[in-house]
């Protein structure tokens, strides 16, 4: 997909890695940008926006530009920048240019603002900002208060304004919003229209000489020849303001597409109270990366055909802005858990091992060398347990009966499967101990012997399996008991059954099953 551009500003690049400015009527590839602010970690909304840009540009074989918008001096810091980059890398979102830093372009921003000032498209505002806020509160709601700073500025001659500025009198510079309407065809919402009378003469340069968001973003997008701006629909009103700046500066406007907000289950804007957290936290919680990508992709976009479980390559292939939804999407943790389970099922044990081994080591369950020494057994264990897992943390917990010498018993499991009929549970385990002791230690052989034992004793299979499972795992639930027994091994199983018998022995009576 190619776009033709005509306006080249021919300015000295502020970004060291930026391509040379193209001359007239050059054909350019699709260029998108993701511009996070380093004021915190990367969260769900930002990650979803980054993914939509990344899917789009990879599908069209374009250029993904990463730009750190660090002009908020009070809140920005390098630690947050590093954390954002780490989260993007973990998600597999790679970039072709950058990371650029918006603060590197401040001198360019100031030069461009001076250009608008010289052309009469902007003006100095020497007014007291606090007074303006009070005036807004007390003003009529007919819209006339939006032009009050301009009226005050027009009371001062241009010469006097220059003189006050040269004398160092504090002032902001405001963009002079023209009359009329601002229109654009949004790639998601269709035709959009804003009445310019409803748009305040926005500050584009603060009194400390720093550019404001709307001006810096428009300037950088134009300077970096961004062809498509894909962002949340909370920016719709900002887009109207930025288009006015584009027109005033004579810059070629990009295409705009505004994706829907992510909402909590109560229909309100997503927040931590809905269970949403940072991408780093999902990583630490052990959510598989492909699962989180799959989940985020479905927040505001539908591939059609009732598809939900998809790998990254399929998401890129099927992604289109035409199928981005207009309405807000609901953040559903249960959906994330379901998708994570599906991705666990489809991920090889070898891949999961690279994530699980460090966590098992950290939990003191096994060193990575110990796991490597019995690699085939370890991979078989992962294959057994992964179908019951939603996170790597789940896998750590499920692995404990296989890696700890002493198991932790669940009180409810003991109450339900031992203590309701303590004598029968003890006698079942005593006889099973003898039956299993003679078995060829293979899963199918163990299954045959246990089924035959239950049949010979006139017992339901569950009446045998449940007390046995508690004895060897300490838990009420587990994967196939026959596979569990096989992986635990003969020595461990017989030893744990013996411990269970000793536990039940003191109060169990004698008798036939």
CSV table of C-alpha atoms in Angstrom, one decimal:
chain,number,residue,atom,x,y,z
A,1,UNK,CA,0.0,0.0,0.0
A,2,UNK,CA,1.6,3.4,-1.0
A,3,UNK,CA,0.7,7.0,-0.3
A,4,UNK,CA,1.8,10.0,-2.3
A,5,UNK,CA,3.1,13.1,-0.4
A,6,UNK,CA,3.8,16.5,-1.8
A,7,UNK,CA,4.8,18.7,1.2
A,8,UNK,CA,8.4,18.4,2.2
A,9,UNK,CA,9.6,20.9,4.7
A,10,UNK,CA,13.4,20.5,4.0
A,11,UNK,CA,14.4,21.2,7.6
A,12,UNK,CA,17.5,19.8,9.3
A,13,UNK,CA,16.6,16.4,10.9
A,14,UNK,CA,16.3,16.5,14.7
A,15,UNK,CA,16.2,12.7,14.7
A,16,UNK,CA,19.5,11.1,13.9
A,17,UNK,CA,18.0,7.9,12.3
A,18,UNK,CA,15.3,9.7,10.3
A,19,UNK,CA,15.3,9.1,6.6
A,20,UNK,CA,16.3,12.1,4.4
A,21,UNK,CA,13.3,14.4,3.6
A,22,UNK,CA,11.6,13.2,0.3
A,23,UNK,CA,11.2,15.6,-2.5
A,24,UNK,CA,8.0,16.4,-4.4
A,25,UNK,CA,5.5,13.7,-5.3
A,26,UNK,CA,7.4,10.8,-3.8
A,27,UNK,CA,5.7,7.5,-3.2
A,28,UNK,CA,6.2,6.3,0.4
A,29,UNK,CA,5.4,3.1,2.1
A,30,UNK,CA,2.9,3.0,5.0
A,31,UNK,CA,4.4,4.5,8.1
A,32,UNK,CA,2.7,4.3,11.5
A,33,UNK,CA,3.9,5.3,14.9
A,34,UNK,CA,3.4,4.3,18.5
A,35,UNK,CA,4.1,7.2,20.9
A,36,UNK,CA,3.9,6.2,24.5
A,37,UNK,CA,4.5,8.7,27.3
A,38,UNK,CA,7.1,7.5,29.9
A,39,UNK,CA,4.9,8.4,32.9
A,40,UNK,CA,4.2,4.8,33.9
A,41,UNK,CA,4.2,1.2,32.7
A,42,UNK,CA,2.6,0.0,29.4
A,43,UNK,CA,-1.0,-0.9,30.2
A,44,UNK,CA,-3.7,-2.8,28.3
A,45,UNK,CA,-5.0,0.2,26.3
A,46,UNK,CA,-1.6,1.3,25.1
A,47,UNK,CA,-0.5,-2.2,24.3
A,48,UNK,CA,-3.7,-2.9,22.2
A,49,UNK,CA,-3.1,0.4,20.3
A,50,UNK,CA,0.5,-0.6,19.6
A,51,UNK,CA,-0.6,-4.1,18.4
A,52,UNK,CA,-3.2,-2.6,16.0
A,53,UNK,CA,-0.5,-0.3,14.5
A,54,UNK,CA,1.9,-3.3,14.3
A,55,UNK,CA,-0.5,-5.7,12.7
A,56,UNK,CA,-1.5,-3.0,10.2
A,57,UNK,CA,2.1,-2.0,9.2
A,58,UNK,CA,3.4,-5.6,9.1
A,59,UNK,CA,0.5,-6.6,6.8
A,60,UNK,CA,1.4,-3.7,4.5
A,61,UNK,CA,5.1,-4.2,4.8
A,62,UNK,CA,5.6,-0.7,6.1
A,63,UNK,CA,7.6,1.1,8.7
A,64,UNK,CA,6.8,1.1,12.5
A,65,UNK,CA,8.2,4.2,14.2
A,66,UNK,CA,8.6,4.2,18.0
A,67,UNK,CA,8.5,7.6,19.5
A,68,UNK,CA,8.7,8.4,23.3
A,69,UNK,CA,6.6,11.4,24.1
A,70,UNK,CA,8.7,12.7,27.0
A,71,UNK,CA,7.8,16.4,27.0
A,72,UNK,CA,5.9,16.1,30.3
A,73,UNK,CA,9.0,16.9,32.3
A,74,UNK,CA,7.5,16.4,35.8
A,75,UNK,CA,6.2,12.9,35.2
A,76,UNK,CA,8.6,11.4,32.5
A,77,UNK,CA,11.6,9.3,33.5
A,78,UNK,CA,14.0,6.9,31.9
A,79,UNK,CA,13.0,4.0,34.1
A,80,UNK,CA,9.5,4.2,32.6
A,81,UNK,CA,10.9,4.4,29.1
A,82,UNK,CA,12.9,1.3,29.7
A,83,UNK,CA,10.0,-0.6,31.1
A,84,UNK,CA,7.8,0.3,28.1
A,85,UNK,CA,10.4,-0.9,25.7
A,86,UNK,CA,10.8,-4.1,27.7
A,87,UNK,CA,7.1,-4.7,27.5
A,88,UNK,CA,6.9,-4.1,23.8
A,89,UNK,CA,9.8,-6.5,23.2
A,90,UNK,CA,8.1,-9.1,25.3
A,91,UNK,CA,5.0,-8.7,23.2
A,92,UNK,CA,7.1,-9.2,20.1
A,93,UNK,CA,6.4,-5.7,18.8
A,94,UNK,CA,9.5,-4.7,16.9
A,95,UNK,CA,10.1,-1.3,15.4
A,96,UNK,CA,11.9,-0.1,12.3
A,97,UNK,CA,12.9,3.4,13.5
A,98,UNK,CA,13.5,4.8,16.9
A,99,UNK,CA,13.1,5.0,19.7
A,100,UNK,CA,13.0,8.7,19.0
A,101,UNK,CA,12.4,11.1,21.9
A,102,UNK,CA,10.0,14.0,21.4
A,103,UNK,CA,12.1,16.2,23.6
A,104,UNK,CA,14.8,16.1,21.0
A,105,UNK,CA,12.6,18.1,18.7
A,106,UNK,CA,11.7,21.0,21.1
A,107,UNK,CA,13.8,23.6,19.2
A,108,UNK,CA,12.1,22.6,16.0
A,109,UNK,CA,8.7,22.9,17.7
A,110,UNK,CA,9.6,26.4,18.9
A,111,UNK,CA,10.8,27.4,15.4
A,112,UNK,CA,7.5,26.2,13.9
A,113,UNK,CA,5.5,28.1,16.5
A,114,UNK,CA,7.4,31.3,15.7
A,115,UNK,CA,6.5,30.7,12.0
A,116,UNK,CA,2.8,30.6,13.0
A,117,UNK,CA,3.2,33.8,15.1
A,118,UNK,CA,4.9,35.6,12.2
A,119,UNK,CA,2.1,34.6,9.8
A,120,UNK,CA,-0.6,35.9,12.2
A,121,UNK,CA,-1.9,32.4,12.8
A,122,UNK,CA,-1.0,32.4,16.5
A,123,UNK,CA,-0.7,35.1,19.2
A,124,UNK,CA,0.8,35.7,22.5
A,125,UNK,CA,-1.3,35.4,25.6
A,126,UNK,CA,0.0,37.4,28.5
A,127,UNK,CA,-3.1,36.7,30.6
A,128,UNK,CA,-3.1,35.0,34.1
A,129,UNK,CA,-4.0,31.3,33.5
A,130,UNK,CA,-5.8,31.1,36.9
A,131,UNK,CA,-7.9,34.1,36.0
A,132,UNK,CA,-8.9,32.5,32.7
A,133,UNK,CA,-10.0,29.3,34.5
A,134,UNK,CA,-12.2,31.4,36.8
A,135,UNK,CA,-13.6,33.3,33.9
A,136,UNK,CA,-14.5,30.0,32.2
A,137,UNK,CA,-16.4,28.9,35.3
A,138,UNK,CA,-18.3,32.1,35.5
A,139,UNK,CA,-18.8,32.6,31.8
A,140,UNK,CA,-22.0,32.0,29.8
A,141,UNK,CA,-22.1,28.7,27.9
A,142,UNK,CA,-22.7,30.3,24.5
A,143,UNK,CA,-19.1,29.6,23.5
A,144,UNK,CA,-18.0,33.2,23.5
A,145,UNK,CA,-15.6,32.6,26.4
A,146,UNK,CA,-13.5,30.3,24.1
A,147,UNK,CA,-12.2,33.4,22.3
A,148,UNK,CA,-11.6,35.6,25.4
A,149,UNK,CA,-7.8,35.2,25.3
A,150,UNK,CA,-7.8,36.3,21.6
A,151,UNK,CA,-9.9,39.4,22.4
A,152,UNK,CA,-7.5,40.3,25.2
A,153,UNK,CA,-4.5,39.8,22.9
A,154,UNK,CA,-6.1,42.0,20.2
A,155,UNK,CA,-6.2,44.9,22.7
A,156,UNK,CA,-2.4,45.0,22.5
A,157,UNK,CA,-0.6,46.1,19.3
A,158,UNK,CA,1.8,43.7,17.6
A,159,UNK,CA,4.7,46.0,18.5
A,160,UNK,CA,3.7,46.2,22.1
A,161,UNK,CA,3.4,42.4,22.2
A,162,UNK,CA,6.9,42.0,20.8
A,163,UNK,CA,8.2,44.5,23.3
A,164,UNK,CA,6.6,42.7,26.3
A,165,UNK,CA,8.0,39.4,25.1
A,166,UNK,CA,11.5,40.7,24.6
A,167,UNK,CA,11.3,42.2,28.2
A,168,UNK,CA,10.8,38.7,29.5
A,169,UNK,CA,7.1,39.0,30.5
A,170,UNK,CA,5.7,35.5,30.9
A,171,UNK,CA,3.3,34.5,28.2
A,172,UNK,CA,2.0,31.4,26.3
A,173,UNK,CA,1.4,31.3,22.6
A,174,UNK,CA,-2.0,30.2,21.4
A,175,UNK,CA,-3.1,28.9,18.0
A,176,UNK,CA,-5.7,31.1,16.3
A,177,UNK,CA,-8.6,28.7,15.5
A,178,UNK,CA,-10.2,29.8,12.2
A,179,UNK,CA,-13.9,30.0,11.5
A,180,UNK,CA,-15.7,27.1,9.9
A,181,UNK,CA,-15.7,23.3,10.4
A,182,UNK,CA,-13.0,20.7,10.6
A,183,UNK,CA,-13.7,17.6,8.6
A,184,UNK,CA,-12.0,14.3,7.9
A,185,UNK,CA,-12.9,10.8,6.9
A,186,UNK,CA,-12.0,8.5,9.8
A,187,UNK,CA,-10.8,5.0,8.9
A,188,UNK,CA,-13.0,3.6,11.7
A,189,UNK,CA,-15.8,6.1,12.3
A,190,UNK,CA,-16.3,7.4,8.8
A,191,UNK,CA,-17.1,11.1,8.2
A,192,UNK,CA,-16.2,13.3,11.2
A,193,UNK,CA,-17.1,16.9,11.7
A,194,UNK,CA,-16.2,19.4,14.4
A,195,UNK,CA,-17.4,23.0,14.6
A,196,UNK,CA,-14.4,25.3,15.0
A,197,UNK,CA,-16.4,27.6,17.2
A,198,UNK,CA,-16.4,24.8,19.8
A,199,UNK,CA,-12.6,24.6,19.7
A,200,UNK,CA,-10.7,26.8,22.1
A,201,UNK,CA,-7.7,28.8,20.8
A,202,UNK,CA,-5.3,26.1,22.1
A,203,UNK,CA,-2.0,26.9,23.8
A,204,UNK,CA,0.8,25.5,21.5
A,205,UNK,CA,3.8,26.8,23.5
A,206,UNK,CA,3.7,27.2,27.3
A,207,UNK,CA,5.2,30.1,29.1
A,208,UNK,CA,8.3,28.0,29.9
A,209,UNK,CA,9.0,27.5,26.2
A,210,UNK,CA,7.8,23.9,26.1
A,211,UNK,CA,5.4,22.7,23.3
A,212,UNK,CA,2.0,21.3,24.2
A,213,UNK,CA,0.8,17.9,23.3
A,214,UNK,CA,-1.3,18.7,20.3
A,215,UNK,CA,1.3,20.8,18.6
A,216,UNK,CA,4.3,18.5,19.3
A,217,UNK,CA,2.4,15.4,18.1
A,218,UNK,CA,1.2,17.1,14.9
A,219,UNK,CA,4.7,18.4,14.2
A,220,UNK,CA,6.5,15.1,14.9
A,221,UNK,CA,3.9,13.1,12.8
A,222,UNK,CA,4.5,15.4,9.9
A,223,UNK,CA,8.2,15.5,10.3
A,224,UNK,CA,8.5,11.7,10.5
A,225,UNK,CA,6.2,11.4,7.4
A,226,UNK,CA,3.6,9.3,9.3
A,227,UNK,CA,1.0,8.1,6.9
A,228,UNK,CA,-1.5,6.6,9.3
A,229,UNK,CA,-2.3,7.7,12.8
A,230,UNK,CA,-4.1,4.8,14.6
A,231,UNK,CA,-5.1,5.6,18.2
A,232,UNK,CA,-7.9,5.5,20.8
A,233,UNK,CA,-11.1,7.3,20.1
A,234,UNK,CA,-10.5,9.4,23.2
A,235,UNK,CA,-8.3,11.4,20.8
A,236,UNK,CA,-11.1,12.4,18.4
A,237,UNK,CA,-11.3,15.9,19.6
A,238,UNK,CA,-7.5,16.2,19.5
A,239,UNK,CA,-7.5,15.1,15.9
A,240,UNK,CA,-9.7,18.1,15.0
A,241,UNK,CA,-7.1,20.4,16.7
A,242,UNK,CA,-4.2,18.7,15.0
A,243,UNK,CA,-5.7,18.9,11.6
A,244,UNK,CA,-6.1,22.7,12.0
A,245,UNK,CA,-2.3,22.8,12.8
A,246,UNK,CA,-1.5,20.7,9.8
A,247,UNK,CA,-3.5,23.0,7.5
A,248,UNK,CA,-1.9,26.2,9.1
A,249,UNK,CA,1.6,24.8,8.6
A,250,UNK,CA,0.9,23.4,5.1
A,251,UNK,CA,1.7,19.9,6.1
A,252,UNK,CA,0.2,16.8,4.4
A,253,UNK,CA,-2.3,15.2,6.7
A,254,UNK,CA,-2.1,11.5,7.5
A,255,UNK,CA,-5.0,9.2,7.5
A,256,UNK,CA,-6.7,8.9,10.9
A,257,UNK,CA,-8.3,5.9,12.5
A,258,UNK,CA,-9.7,5.9,16.0
A,259,UNK,CA,-10.1,2.6,17.7
A,260,UNK,CA,-12.8,2.0,20.4
A,261,UNK,CA,-12.2,2.4,24.1
A,262,UNK,CA,-11.7,-0.6,26.3
A,263,UNK,CA,-14.4,-0.8,29.0
A,264,UNK,CA,-14.8,-2.8,32.2
A,265,UNK,CA,-17.7,-5.2,32.8
A,266,UNK,CA,-19.7,-2.3,34.2
A,267,UNK,CA,-19.4,-0.3,30.9
A,268,UNK,CA,-17.1,2.3,32.4
A,269,UNK,CA,-13.6,3.1,31.2
A,270,UNK,CA,-11.2,0.3,32.0
A,271,UNK,CA,-9.2,0.7,35.2
A,272,UNK,CA,-7.4,-1.4,37.8
A,273,UNK,CA,-10.6,-2.2,39.6
A,274,UNK,CA,-11.7,-4.2,36.6
A,275,UNK,CA,-8.6,-6.4,36.9
A,276,UNK,CA,-6.6,-4.7,34.2
A,277,UNK,CA,-3.0,-4.1,34.9
A,278,UNK,CA,0.4,-3.5,33.2
A,279,UNK,CA,1.8,-5.8,30.5
A,280,UNK,CA,4.8,-6.4,32.8
A,281,UNK,CA,2.4,-7.7,35.5
A,282,UNK,CA,0.8,-10.1,33.1
A,283,UNK,CA,4.3,-11.3,32.2
A,284,UNK,CA,5.1,-11.8,35.9
A,285,UNK,CA,1.8,-13.6,36.4
A,286,UNK,CA,2.8,-16.1,33.8
A,287,UNK,CA,0.3,-15.4,31.1
A,288,UNK,CA,1.7,-16.7,27.8
A,289,UNK,CA,2.7,-13.9,25.4
A,290,UNK,CA,0.8,-15.3,22.4
A,291,UNK,CA,-2.3,-15.6,24.6
A,292,UNK,CA,-2.2,-12.0,25.7
A,293,UNK,CA,-1.6,-10.8,22.1
A,294,UNK,CA,-4.6,-12.9,21.0
A,295,UNK,CA,-6.7,-11.4,23.8
A,296,UNK,CA,-5.7,-7.8,23.1
A,297,UNK,CA,-6.3,-8.2,19.4
A,298,UNK,CA,-10.0,-9.1,20.0
A,299,UNK,CA,-10.6,-6.0,22.1
A,300,UNK,CA,-12.2,-3.8,19.5
A,301,UNK,CA,-11.5,-5.9,16.4
A,302,UNK,CA,-13.2,-8.9,14.9
A,303,UNK,CA,-11.7,-11.3,12.3
A,304,UNK,CA,-15.1,-12.6,11.4
A,305,UNK,CA,-15.9,-16.3,10.9
A,306,UNK,CA,-16.4,-16.7,14.6
A,307,UNK,CA,-12.6,-17.0,15.0
A,308,UNK,CA,-11.1,-16.4,18.5
A,309,UNK,CA,-8.1,-18.6,18.9
A,310,UNK,CA,-5.4,-17.2,16.6
A,311,UNK,CA,-1.6,-17.1,16.5
A,312,UNK,CA,0.3,-13.9,15.6
A,313,UNK,CA,0.9,-14.7,11.9
A,314,UNK,CA,-2.8,-15.3,11.5
A,315,UNK,CA,-3.7,-12.0,13.3
A,316,UNK,CA,-1.4,-10.1,11.0
A,317,UNK,CA,-2.9,-11.7,7.9
A,318,UNK,CA,-6.5,-11.1,8.9
A,319,UNK,CA,-6.2,-7.7,10.5
A,320,UNK,CA,-7.9,-4.7,8.8
A,321,UNK,CA,-9.1,-1.4,10.0
A,322,UNK,CA,-12.4,-2.1,8.2
A,323,UNK,CA,-13.2,-4.7,10.9
A,324,UNK,CA,-12.3,-2.5,13.8
A,325,UNK,CA,-15.5,-1.9,15.9
A,326,UNK,CA,-16.9,1.5,16.6
A,327,UNK,CA,-18.3,0.6,20.0
A,328,UNK,CA,-16.3,0.1,23.1
A,329,UNK,CA,-15.1,-3.4,23.9
A,330,UNK,CA,-15.4,-5.2,27.2
A,331,UNK,CA,-12.3,-6.4,29.1
A,332,UNK,CA,-13.1,-9.9,30.3
A,333,UNK,CA,-10.5,-11.7,32.4
A,334,UNK,CA,-12.3,-15.0,32.0
A,335,UNK,CA,-11.8,-14.7,28.3
A,336,UNK,CA,-8.1,-14.1,28.8
A,337,UNK,CA,-7.8,-17.2,31.0
A,338,UNK,CA,-9.7,-19.3,28.4
A,339,UNK,CA,-7.4,-18.1,25.6
A,340,UNK,CA,-4.4,-18.6,27.7
A,341,UNK,CA,-5.5,-22.2,28.3
A,342,UNK,CA,-5.9,-22.7,24.6
A,343,UNK,CA,-2.5,-21.4,23.9
A,344,UNK,CA,-1.0,-23.6,26.6
A,345,UNK,CA,-2.6,-26.6,24.9
A,346,UNK,CA,-1.0,-25.7,21.5
A,347,UNK,CA,2.5,-24.7,22.8
A,348,UNK,CA,5.2,-27.3,22.9
A,349,UNK,CA,6.6,-28.6,26.1
A,350,UNK,CA,10.1,-27.4,25.0
A,351,UNK,CA,8.8,-23.8,24.7
A,352,UNK,CA,7.0,-23.9,28.0
A,353,UNK,CA,10.1,-25.3,29.7
A,354,UNK,CA,12.1,-22.2,28.9
A,355,UNK,CA,9.5,-20.2,30.9
A,356,UNK,CA,8.8,-22.7,33.6
A,357,UNK,CA,12.4,-23.8,34.6
A,358,UNK,CA,13.5,-20.4,36.0
A,359,UNK,CA,10.3,-20.2,38.1
A,360,UNK,CA,10.7,-23.7,39.5
A,361,UNK,CA,14.3,-22.8,40.4
A,362,UNK,CA,13.1,-19.6,42.1
A,363,UNK,CA,10.4,-21.6,44.0
A,364,UNK,CA,13.1,-23.9,45.3
A,365,UNK,CA,11.5,-26.9,43.6
A,366,UNK,CA,14.3,-27.9,41.2
A,367,UNK,CA,17.4,-26.4,39.7
A,368,UNK,CA,17.7,-26.0,36.0
A,369,UNK,CA,20.5,-28.5,36.0
A,370,UNK,CA,18.4,-31.1,37.8
A,371,UNK,CA,15.6,-30.6,35.3
A,372,UNK,CA,18.0,-30.9,32.3
A,373,UNK,CA,19.4,-34.1,33.7
A,374,UNK,CA,15.9,-35.8,33.4
A,375,UNK,CA,14.7,-33.8,30.4
A,376,UNK,CA,12.4,-36.4,28.8
A,377,UNK,CA,10.6,-36.9,32.1
A,378,UNK,CA,10.4,-33.1,32.6
A,379,UNK,CA,8.9,-32.6,29.1
A,380,UNK,CA,6.4,-35.4,29.7
A,381,UNK,CA,5.4,-33.7,33.0
A,382,UNK,CA,4.8,-30.4,31.2
A,383,UNK,CA,2.7,-32.1,28.6
A,384,UNK,CA,0.6,-33.7,31.3
A,385,UNK,CA,0.1,-30.5,33.3
A,386,UNK,CA,-0.2,-27.8,30.6
A,387,UNK,CA,-3.8,-28.8,29.7
A,388,UNK,CA,-4.9,-27.7,33.3
A,389,UNK,CA,-2.9,-24.5,33.3
A,390,UNK,CA,-3.8,-20.9,32.4
A,391,UNK,CA,-0.5,-19.4,33.6
A,392,UNK,CA,3.1,-20.5,34.2
A,393,UNK,CA,2.3,-19.9,37.9
A,394,UNK,CA,-0.4,-22.5,37.6
A,395,UNK,CA,2.2,-24.9,36.2
A,396,UNK,CA,4.5,-24.2,39.2
A,397,UNK,CA,1.7,-25.1,41.6
A,398,UNK,CA,0.7,-28.2,39.7
A,399,UNK,CA,4.3,-29.4,39.6
A,400,UNK,CA,4.8,-29.4,43.4
A,401,UNK,CA,3.6,-33.0,44.0
A,402,UNK,CA,6.1,-34.2,41.4
A,403,UNK,CA,9.1,-32.2,42.6
A,404,UNK,CA,8.7,-32.0,46.4
A,405,UNK,CA,9.6,-34.9,48.6
A,406,UNK,CA,6.9,-34.1,51.1
A,407,UNK,CA,3.5,-33.2,49.8
A,408,UNK,CA,1.1,-30.7,51.2
A,409,UNK,CA,-2.4,-32.3,51.8
A,410,UNK,CA,-5.6,-30.3,51.0
A,411,UNK,CA,-7.8,-30.5,54.1
A,412,UNK,CA,-11.0,-30.8,51.9
A,413,UNK,CA,-9.5,-33.6,49.9
A,414,UNK,CA,-8.7,-35.6,53.1
A,415,UNK,CA,-12.2,-34.8,54.6
A,416,UNK,CA,-14.0,-35.8,51.4
A,417,UNK,CA,-12.1,-38.9,50.3
A,418,UNK,CA,-10.6,-40.3,53.4
A,419,UNK,CA,-12.4,-39.3,56.5
A,420,UNK,CA,-16.0,-39.9,55.3
A,421,UNK,CA,-15.2,-43.6,55.4
A,422,UNK,CA,-11.7,-43.8,56.9
A,423,UNK,CA,-11.7,-47.5,57.3
A,424,UNK,CA,-12.6,-48.3,53.7
A,425,UNK,CA,-10.0,-45.7,52.4
A,426,UNK,CA,-7.3,-47.4,54.5
A,427,UNK,CA,-8.2,-50.9,53.3
A,428,UNK,CA,-8.3,-49.8,49.6
A,429,UNK,CA,-4.8,-48.3,50.0
A,430,UNK,CA,-3.4,-51.3,51.7
A,431,UNK,CA,-4.6,-53.7,49.0
A,432,UNK,CA,-3.6,-51.2,46.2
A,433,UNK,CA,-0.1,-51.0,47.6
A,434,UNK,CA,0.2,-54.8,47.0
A,435,UNK,CA,-1.4,-54.6,43.5
A,436,UNK,CA,0.8,-51.7,42.3
A,437,UNK,CA,3.9,-53.2,43.8
A,438,UNK,CA,3.8,-56.1,41.4
A,439,UNK,CA,3.0,-53.9,38.3
A,440,UNK,CA,5.1,-53.3,35.3
A,441,UNK,CA,5.4,-49.5,35.7
A,442,UNK,CA,3.7,-48.2,32.6
A,443,UNK,CA,0.6,-46.0,32.5
A,444,UNK,CA,-1.5,-48.5,30.6
A,445,UNK,CA,-0.5,-51.4,32.9
A,446,UNK,CA,-1.2,-49.3,36.0
A,447,UNK,CA,-4.6,-48.4,34.5
A,448,UNK,CA,-5.5,-52.1,33.8
A,449,UNK,CA,-4.5,-53.2,37.3
A,450,UNK,CA,-6.5,-50.5,39.0
A,451,UNK,CA,-9.6,-51.0,36.9
A,452,UNK,CA,-9.4,-54.8,37.5
A,453,UNK,CA,-9.0,-54.2,41.2
A,454,UNK,CA,-12.1,-52.0,41.4
A,455,UNK,CA,-14.1,-54.5,39.4
A,456,UNK,CA,-13.0,-57.4,41.6
A,457,UNK,CA,-14.0,-55.5,44.7
A,458,UNK,CA,-17.3,-54.4,43.4
A,459,UNK,CA,-16.3,-50.8,43.6
A,460,UNK,CA,-16.8,-47.9,41.3
A,461,UNK,CA,-13.6,-46.7,39.8
A,462,UNK,CA,-13.9,-43.3,41.5
A,463,UNK,CA,-14.1,-45.0,44.9
A,464,UNK,CA,-10.6,-46.4,44.3
A,465,UNK,CA,-9.0,-43.5,42.4
A,466,UNK,CA,-10.0,-40.7,44.8
A,467,UNK,CA,-8.3,-41.9,47.9
A,468,UNK,CA,-5.3,-43.0,45.8
A,469,UNK,CA,-5.0,-39.5,44.3
A,470,UNK,CA,-5.1,-37.9,47.7
A,471,UNK,CA,-2.4,-40.3,48.9
A,472,UNK,CA,0.0,-39.6,46.1
A,473,UNK,CA,-0.6,-35.9,45.3
A,474,UNK,CA,-2.3,-34.6,48.5
A,475,UNK,CA,-5.0,-33.1,46.2
A,476,UNK,CA,-8.6,-33.6,45.2
A,477,UNK,CA,-8.0,-33.0,41.5
A,478,UNK,CA,-5.1,-33.9,39.2
A,479,UNK,CA,-4.6,-35.0,35.6
A,480,UNK,CA,-5.1,-38.7,34.7
A,481,UNK,CA,-4.2,-40.6,37.8
A,482,UNK,CA,-2.5,-43.3,35.7
A,483,UNK,CA,-0.2,-40.8,34.1
A,484,UNK,CA,0.4,-39.2,37.5
A,485,UNK,CA,1.5,-42.6,39.0
A,486,UNK,CA,3.7,-43.3,36.0
A,487,UNK,CA,5.6,-40.0,36.3
A,488,UNK,CA,5.9,-40.1,40.0
A,489,UNK,CA,7.5,-43.5,39.7
A,490,UNK,CA,7.2,-46.8,41.6
A,491,UNK,CA,9.3,-45.9,44.6
A,492,UNK,CA,7.6,-42.5,45.2
A,493,UNK,CA,4.1,-43.9,44.8
A,494,UNK,CA,4.5,-46.9,47.1
A,495,UNK,CA,6.3,-44.7,49.7
A,496,UNK,CA,3.4,-42.1,49.7
A,497,UNK,CA,0.8,-44.8,49.9
A,498,UNK,CA,2.6,-46.2,52.9
A,499,UNK,CA,2.6,-42.8,54.6
A,500,UNK,CA,-1.2,-42.5,53.9
A,501,UNK,CA,-1.8,-45.9,55.4
A,502,UNK,CA,0.1,-45.0,58.5
A,503,UNK,CA,-2.0,-41.8,58.8
A,504,UNK,CA,-5.2,-43.8,58.6
A,505,UNK,CA,-4.1,-46.9,60.5
A,506,UNK,CA,-4.7,-45.7,64.1
A,507,UNK,CA,-8.4,-45.3,63.8
A,508,UNK,CA,-9.4,-47.5,60.9
A,509,UNK,CA,-11.1,-50.9,61.7
A,510,UNK,CA,-10.5,-54.2,60.0
A,511,UNK,CA,-12.8,-55.9,57.7
A,512,UNK,CA,-13.5,-57.0,54.1
A,513,UNK,CA,-13.9,-54.4,51.3
